[in-house]
Amino acid sequence: MDLEELKRECLDCSRCGLCQTRSNVVFGVGAPDAEVMFIGEGPGEQEDLQGEPFVGRAGKLLDDMLELIDLDRSKIYIANMVKCRPPKNRDPLPEEQSACSPWLERQIALIRPKMIVCLGRIAAMRYIREDFKISREHGQWTVKNGIMTMAIMHPAALLRDPRRRPEAFEDLKVLQQAIRDYCTHTYD
Ligand code: URA
């Protein structure tokens, strides 16, 4: 099984009710052998329409954040906790997250990233620890399932509260240093 086969399977998914309201499954994009993987929360309106993660306003900011540390979508992999848009962009329900998480687990198992960066509270609480406090713990590395993992603030949160951008920039520099220390692909 490779990532393309997994994607084909995922595009047919009907494991939860979100399949009834989605326009597209948003499986993920990027390098199948990425050393760095980003995990967002779930598709919004534009992502649902285009079938690609982070293509709306928050996605534009994510691209700018990546560029600050010499990354772009071709060098990393971006996926979401849930692959289908929750109606009106509500938080994904626990049962939707549980139904969807095997897709993400299989993506991680195939890509085998060296590091995972959760974008925002929802992804961090699901993927790192249920009681993860993004305001206190962002930018700190932890090891999860043998993979270096951290959470940074979600770009949508940074759009809502630009005063937090300097902290996010510090976190990106922590990520950049780890890439220099542990990754072997070329990043500049
Ligand atoms: N927010 C997310 O968490 N994921 C997307 O794909 C878009 C916005």
XYZ file of N, CA and C and ligand atoms in Angstrom:
572
model
N 0.851 -1.212 0.000
C 0.000 0.000 0.000
C 0.880 1.253 0.000
N 0.677 2.155 -0.971
C 1.383 3.430 -0.890
C 0.364 4.549 -0.659
N 0.882 5.771 -0.591
C 0.029 6.902 -0.218
C -1.092 7.128 -1.238
N -0.793 6.888 -2.508
C -1.815 7.071 -3.554
C -2.951 6.063 -3.389
N -2.593 4.829 -3.055
C -3.634 3.805 -2.828
C -4.470 4.152 -1.600
N -3.778 4.610 -0.565
C -4.495 5.005 0.649
C -5.451 6.164 0.334
N -4.975 7.103 -0.476
C -5.821 8.248 -0.846
C -7.069 7.779 -1.592
N -6.884 6.873 -2.535
C -8.040 6.372 -3.302
C -9.081 5.755 -2.364
N -8.586 4.995 -1.379
C -9.504 4.386 -0.411
C -10.216 5.465 0.402
N -9.445 6.456 0.825
C -9.977 7.509 1.697
C -11.041 8.341 0.977
N -10.863 8.538 -0.336
C -11.821 9.372 -1.089
C -13.230 8.767 -1.086
N -13.322 7.480 -0.803
C -14.628 6.792 -0.739
C -15.177 6.684 0.677
N -14.501 7.304 1.639
C -14.817 7.038 3.049
C -16.239 7.459 3.414
N -16.900 6.604 4.196
C -18.200 6.988 4.766
C -18.260 6.539 6.224
N -17.132 6.719 6.930
C -17.065 6.251 8.319
C -17.786 7.168 9.294
N -18.095 8.391 8.878
C -18.867 9.265 9.780
C -19.803 10.136 8.954
N -20.643 10.874 9.652
C -21.692 11.651 8.992
C -21.183 12.788 8.117
N -19.919 13.190 8.299
C -19.411 14.311 7.504
C -19.392 13.985 6.010
N -19.419 12.694 5.685
C -19.397 12.317 4.260
C -20.661 12.811 3.544
N -21.731 13.060 4.320
C -22.985 13.463 3.663
C -22.992 14.933 3.262
N -22.153 15.739 3.902
C -22.197 17.174 3.617
C -20.945 17.673 2.894
N -19.943 16.818 2.738
C -18.690 17.264 2.108
C -18.864 17.448 0.597
N -18.053 18.359 0.017
C -17.917 18.398 -1.446
C -16.764 17.496 -1.860
N -15.665 17.569 -1.103
C -14.487 16.742 -1.389
C -13.872 16.236 -0.098
N -13.291 15.054 -0.154
C -12.408 14.589 0.920
C -11.090 15.352 0.749
N -10.564 15.870 1.854
C -9.273 16.580 1.795
C -8.228 15.659 2.429
N -7.585 14.878 1.583
C -6.710 13.812 2.087
C -5.406 14.372 2.644
N -4.744 15.227 1.876
C -3.445 15.778 2.290
C -2.606 16.046 1.057
N -1.572 16.881 1.207
C -0.680 17.153 0.074
C 0.760 17.215 0.537
N 1.655 17.004 -0.402
C 3.072 17.196 -0.107
C 3.908 16.021 -0.546
N 5.123 15.993 -0.020
C 6.085 14.969 -0.417
C 5.769 13.657 0.295
N 5.630 12.553 -0.448
C 5.334 11.272 0.200
C 6.452 10.781 1.119
N 7.668 11.358 0.955
C 8.773 10.973 1.844
C 9.178 12.153 2.736
N 8.201 13.019 3.043
C 8.510 14.228 3.817
C 9.117 13.874 5.170
N 10.093 14.676 5.574
C 10.670 14.499 6.913
C 9.877 15.290 7.954
N 9.143 16.286 7.475
C 8.357 17.133 8.381
C 6.901 17.082 7.937
N 6.031 16.757 8.887
C 4.605 16.658 8.578
C 3.822 17.619 9.472
N 2.908 18.361 8.874
C 2.035 19.278 9.610
C 0.632 18.680 9.679
N 0.018 18.807 10.855
C -1.344 18.296 11.023
C -2.266 19.425 11.458
N -3.236 19.740 10.621
C -4.243 20.749 10.962
C -5.470 20.099 11.562
N -6.504 20.916 11.656
C -7.726 20.454 12.337
C -8.676 19.762 11.366
N -9.109 20.503 10.395
C -10.033 19.937 9.418
C -10.289 20.952 8.336
N -10.818 20.513 7.197
C -11.033 21.431 6.078
C -12.066 22.510 6.397
N -11.833 23.708 5.868
C -12.834 24.768 5.881
C -13.537 24.801 4.529
N -14.190 25.916 4.261
C -15.002 25.998 3.040
C -14.164 25.846 1.764
N -13.076 26.618 1.683
C -12.263 26.569 0.463
C -11.610 25.196 0.279
N -11.155 24.629 1.400
C -10.510 23.316 1.336
C -11.504 22.265 0.857
N -12.731 22.358 1.365
C -13.798 21.426 0.965
C -14.078 21.560 -0.534
N -14.093 22.799 -1.016
C -14.397 23.012 -2.436
C -13.259 22.551 -3.337
N -12.021 22.763 -2.864
C -10.861 22.474 -3.735
C -10.215 21.114 -3.460
N -10.566 20.479 -2.350
C -10.001 19.161 -2.041
C -8.559 19.218 -1.586
N -8.121 20.399 -1.136
C -6.722 20.553 -0.716
C -6.662 21.279 0.626
N -5.731 20.854 1.532
C -5.689 21.507 2.839
C -5.096 22.915 2.768
N -5.565 23.767 3.658
C -4.991 25.097 3.846
C -4.856 25.896 2.540
N -5.977 26.099 1.878
C -5.957 26.935 0.676
C -6.761 28.232 0.859
N -7.345 28.438 2.049
C -8.063 29.686 2.315
C -7.131 30.721 2.934
N -7.703 31.653 3.691
C -6.909 32.737 4.289
C -5.852 32.204 5.262
N -6.251 31.236 6.092
C -5.292 30.659 7.045
C -4.171 29.945 6.281
N -4.527 29.358 5.159
C -3.538 28.652 4.344
C -2.503 29.591 3.756
N -2.962 30.792 3.386
C -2.031 31.793 2.851
C -1.018 32.162 3.949
N -1.531 32.335 5.166
C -0.615 32.661 6.273
C 0.317 31.473 6.559
N -0.214 30.258 6.463
C 0.655 29.086 6.674
C 1.786 29.084 5.637
N 1.462 29.377 4.386
C 2.510 29.430 3.353
C 3.575 30.472 3.718
N 3.125 31.636 4.217
C 4.090 32.678 4.617
C 4.952 32.203 5.784
N 4.326 31.491 6.724
C 5.078 30.982 7.884
C 6.127 29.972 7.420
N 5.738 29.116 6.495
C 6.682 28.113 5.975
C 7.859 28.796 5.292
N 7.526 29.825 4.500
C 8.569 30.508 3.735
C 9.616 31.152 4.656
N 9.155 31.618 5.817
C 10.087 32.237 6.778
C 11.216 31.291 7.161
N 10.940 29.987 7.125
C 11.987 29.029 7.515
C 12.357 28.117 6.333
N 12.265 28.693 5.148
C 12.725 28.012 3.923
C 11.984 26.716 3.624
N 10.734 26.623 4.061
C 9.932 25.449 3.709
C 8.882 25.851 2.684
N 8.407 24.877 1.939
C 7.209 25.085 1.134
C 6.497 23.744 1.008
N 5.340 23.769 0.377
C 4.497 22.573 0.356
C 5.144 21.370 -0.317
N 6.129 21.622 -1.177
C 6.750 20.489 -1.873
C 7.727 19.750 -0.963
N 8.159 20.412 0.140
C 9.188 19.807 0.993
C 8.594 19.105 2.204
N 7.321 19.374 2.483
C 6.705 18.825 3.693
C 5.446 18.059 3.294
N 4.730 17.536 4.279
C 3.414 16.962 4.004
C 2.418 17.632 4.940
N 1.261 17.992 4.412
C 0.221 18.640 5.225
C -1.045 17.789 5.184
N -1.530 17.437 6.368
C -2.792 16.687 6.453
C -3.614 17.283 7.599
N -4.834 16.855 7.697
C -5.714 17.305 8.773
C -6.134 16.128 9.647
N -6.552 16.464 10.880
C -7.112 15.439 11.777
C -8.345 14.801 11.163
N -9.257 15.631 10.673
C -10.426 15.075 9.968
C -10.371 15.503 8.508
N -10.753 14.594 7.658
C -10.564 14.794 6.218
C -11.755 15.464 5.534
N -12.861 15.608 6.249
C -14.052 16.224 5.643
C -14.481 17.428 6.476
N -15.044 18.423 5.803
C -15.391 19.674 6.475
C -16.566 19.499 7.442
N -16.371 19.907 8.701
C -17.522 19.959 9.595
C -18.420 21.137 9.184
N -19.741 20.936 9.136
C -20.634 22.008 8.694
C -20.398 23.296 9.470
N -20.430 24.399 8.781
C -20.215 25.744 9.359
C -18.896 25.834 10.130
N -17.956 25.011 9.768
C -16.619 25.034 10.399
C -16.640 24.817 11.907
N -17.653 24.105 12.412
C -17.633 23.797 13.847
C -16.457 22.853 14.138
N -16.097 22.762 15.436
C -15.034 21.816 15.802
C -15.496 20.400 15.439
N -14.578 19.566 14.942
C -14.971 18.172 14.685
C -15.380 17.485 15.994
N -16.446 16.697 15.973
C -16.911 16.002 17.174
C -15.936 14.876 17.519
N -15.869 14.502 18.806
C -14.966 13.407 19.183
C -15.203 12.150 18.355
N -16.455 11.826 18.059
C -16.708 10.589 17.295
C -16.262 10.734 15.828
N -16.310 11.965 15.303
C -15.798 12.175 13.941
C -14.279 12.038 13.937
N -13.655 12.577 14.969
C -12.191 12.463 15.051
C -11.769 10.998 15.206
N -12.514 10.255 16.027
C -12.153 8.837 16.215
C -12.362 8.051 14.932
N -13.439 8.349 14.224
C -13.708 7.620 12.977
C -12.624 7.910 11.945
N -12.103 9.136 11.966
C -11.156 9.563 10.926
C -9.710 9.234 11.262
N -9.387 9.089 12.546
C -7.965 9.034 12.908
C -7.189 7.869 12.268
N -7.828 6.713 11.946
C -7.020 5.678 11.274
C -6.416 6.148 9.943
N -7.094 7.072 9.260
C -6.512 7.583 7.999
C -5.211 8.303 8.283
N -5.245 9.173 9.310
C -4.034 9.932 9.651
C -2.930 8.986 10.125
N -3.319 7.993 10.935
C -2.308 7.048 11.429
C -1.632 6.328 10.265
N -2.440 5.960 9.270
C -1.854 5.251 8.117
C -0.993 6.186 7.267
N -1.407 7.456 7.167
C -0.556 8.426 6.452
C 0.800 8.542 7.150
N 0.769 8.669 8.470
C 2.029 8.818 9.223
C 2.890 7.565 9.055
N 2.250 6.389 9.093
C 3.010 5.135 8.971
C 3.673 5.023 7.591
N 3.026 5.534 6.559
C 3.601 5.452 5.209
C 4.672 6.521 4.975
N 4.417 7.726 5.471
C 5.351 8.843 5.234
C 6.581 8.707 6.138
N 6.369 8.205 7.348
C 7.427 8.057 8.358
C 8.224 9.357 8.543
N 7.515 10.450 8.910
C 8.225 11.722 9.096
C 9.161 11.665 10.294
N 10.185 12.520 10.265
C 11.084 12.631 11.425
C 10.457 13.518 12.483
N 9.623 14.466 12.029
C 8.958 15.345 13.004
C 7.556 15.712 12.553
N 6.706 15.914 13.559
C 5.309 16.266 13.319
C 5.016 17.586 14.019
N 4.363 18.489 13.303
C 3.973 19.772 13.883
C 2.451 19.873 13.841
N 1.835 19.885 15.025
C 0.382 20.052 15.090
C 0.060 21.537 14.990
N -0.919 21.848 14.176
C -1.337 23.240 14.026
C -2.562 23.475 14.895
N -2.352 24.116 16.021
C -3.466 24.523 16.881
C -3.882 23.500 17.910
N -4.825 23.968 18.725
C -5.286 23.262 19.927
C -5.946 21.919 19.609
N -6.833 21.912 18.619
C -7.620 20.699 18.367
C -6.706 19.549 17.936
N -5.802 19.837 17.015
C -4.884 18.783 16.555
C -3.976 18.343 17.698
N -3.506 19.305 18.500
C -2.586 18.963 19.602
C -3.295 18.122 20.661
N -4.548 18.478 20.950
C -5.274 17.723 21.989
C -5.625 16.328 21.517
N -5.802 16.174 20.233
C -6.120 14.850 19.718
C -4.843 14.031 19.531
N -3.832 14.675 18.976
C -2.664 13.887 18.587
C -1.615 13.768 19.700
N -1.400 14.849 20.462
C -0.326 14.798 21.464
C -0.865 14.324 22.818
N -1.811 15.065 23.370
C -2.326 14.741 24.706
C -3.652 15.441 24.896
N -4.593 14.730 25.485
C -5.956 15.256 25.653
C -5.982 16.586 26.410
N -5.058 16.722 27.382
C -5.083 17.959 28.180
C -3.976 18.932 27.749
N -3.553 18.832 26.499
C -2.513 19.729 25.979
C -2.990 21.183 26.053
N -2.138 22.055 26.575
C -2.486 23.482 26.677
C -1.648 24.260 25.671
N -2.274 24.600 24.561
C -1.522 25.232 23.473
C -0.897 26.549 23.922
N -1.597 27.311 24.792
C -1.065 28.625 25.188
C 0.242 28.469 25.988
N 0.370 27.365 26.721
C 1.563 27.143 27.546
C 2.615 26.288 26.864
N 2.161 25.340 26.032
C 3.090 24.295 25.578
C 3.513 24.410 24.105
N 3.010 25.444 23.432
C 3.395 25.591 22.019
C 4.914 25.744 21.908
N 5.449 25.197 20.842
C 6.886 25.361 20.600
C 7.781 24.417 21.384
N 7.177 23.514 22.170
C 8.003 22.580 22.956
C 7.969 21.192 22.317
N 9.137 20.620 22.115
C 9.192 19.272 21.543
C 8.815 18.217 22.575
N 8.136 17.190 22.104
C 7.877 16.025 22.923
C 8.043 14.828 21.975
N 8.189 13.637 22.516
C 8.280 12.482 21.620
C 6.971 11.713 21.712
N 6.324 11.526 20.559
C 5.035 10.831 20.524
C 5.157 9.692 19.508
N 4.881 8.485 19.949
C 5.030 7.312 19.073
C 6.406 7.284 18.399
N 7.419 7.688 19.141
C 8.790 7.651 18.622
C 9.133 8.769 17.644
N 8.235 9.752 17.497
C 8.472 10.841 16.536
C 8.510 12.173 17.291
N 9.506 12.990 16.992
C 9.553 14.340 17.593
C 8.302 15.096 17.184
N 7.617 15.647 18.161
C 6.327 16.279 17.879
C 6.203 17.585 18.658
N 5.665 18.593 18.017
C 5.326 19.817 18.751
C 4.075 20.436 18.159
N 3.532 21.403 18.896
C 2.382 22.139 18.376
C 2.749 23.615 18.283
N 2.257 24.243 17.247
C 2.383 25.700 17.151
C 0.973 26.264 16.996
N 0.851 27.572 17.137
C -0.489 28.150 17.038
C -1.031 28.010 15.623
N -2.336 27.830 15.558
C -2.983 27.667 14.260
C -2.962 29.003 13.515
N -2.655 28.983 12.208
C -2.638 30.270 11.488
C -3.962 31.034 11.585
N -5.089 30.339 11.683
C -6.364 31.054 11.830
C -6.399 31.816 13.157
N -5.786 31.244 14.207
C -5.719 31.938 15.503
C -4.811 33.161 15.390
N -3.762 33.042 14.578
C -2.847 34.183 14.398
C -3.496 35.283 13.564
N -4.429 34.902 12.694
C -5.181 35.920 11.949
C -6.122 36.669 12.900
N -6.710 35.913 13.831
C -7.630 36.545 14.798
C -6.878 37.410 15.795
N -5.664 36.997 16.178
C -4.915 37.709 17.212
C -3.455 37.884 16.786
N -3.202 38.880 15.936
C -1.848 39.057 15.384
C -0.792 39.335 16.449
N -1.224 39.723 17.667
C -0.216 39.973 18.721
C 0.547 38.701 19.075
N -0.006 37.557 18.719
C 0.681 36.298 19.062
C 1.693 35.860 17.997
N 1.783 36.647 16.927
C 2.692 36.232 15.845
C 4.157 36.145 16.254
N 4.661 37.075 17.097
C 6.077 36.933 17.490
C 6.374 35.593 18.176
N 5.437 35.134 19.021
C 5.630 33.823 19.675
C 5.667 32.710 18.628
N 4.783 32.826 17.641
C 4.740 31.795 16.588
C 6.051 31.791 15.807
N 6.603 32.975 15.617
C 7.865 33.074 14.894
C 8.985 32.386 15.682
N 8.961 32.566 17.010
C 9.950 31.874 17.844
C 9.814 30.349 17.682
N 8.574 29.873 17.653
C 8.340 28.423 17.495
C 8.863 27.933 16.146
N 8.659 28.749 15.123
C 9.136 28.350 13.795
C 10.663 28.252 13.784
N 11.300 29.148 14.540
C 12.767 29.071 14.596
C 13.226 27.804 15.332
N 12.454 27.391 16.339
C 12.755 26.133 17.040
C 12.635 24.970 16.037
N 11.600 25.018 15.236
C 11.414 23.976 14.214
C 12.564 23.988 13.208
N 12.947 25.172 12.769
C 14.021 25.285 11.785
C 15.332 24.706 12.340
N 15.588 24.980 13.612
C 16.819 24.447 14.218
C 16.776 22.914 14.256
N 15.610 22.362 14.593
C 15.490 20.896 14.647
C 15.679 20.302 13.247
N 15.155 20.988 12.242
C 15.342 20.502 10.863
C 16.836 20.479 10.542
N 17.530 21.548 10.932
C 18.992 21.592 10.679
C 19.706 20.463 11.412
N 19.232 20.173 12.622
C 19.916 19.166 13.447
C 19.603 17.730 13.016
N 18.383 17.477 12.582
C 17.949 16.075 12.420
C 17.539 15.662 11.004
N 17.273 16.618 10.125
C 16.796 16.227 8.798
C 17.950 16.155 7.812
N 17.749 15.361 6.775
C 18.843 15.177 5.822
C 18.513 15.720 4.422
N 17.223 15.944 4.136
C 16.883 16.525 2.824
C 17.413 17.963 2.764
N 17.402 18.534 1.562
C 17.885 19.910 1.409
C 16.738 20.889 1.618
N 16.941 21.887 2.462
C 15.834 22.796 2.812
C 16.094 24.255 2.455
N 17.185 24.589 1.724
C 17.290 26.013 1.364
C 17.503 26.216 -0.107
N -7.714 24.884 8.947
C -7.264 23.627 9.147
O -7.033 23.216 10.273
N -7.079 22.854 8.078
C -7.290 23.264 6.838
O -7.070 22.494 5.921
C -7.755 24.575 6.652
C -7.957 25.371 7.707
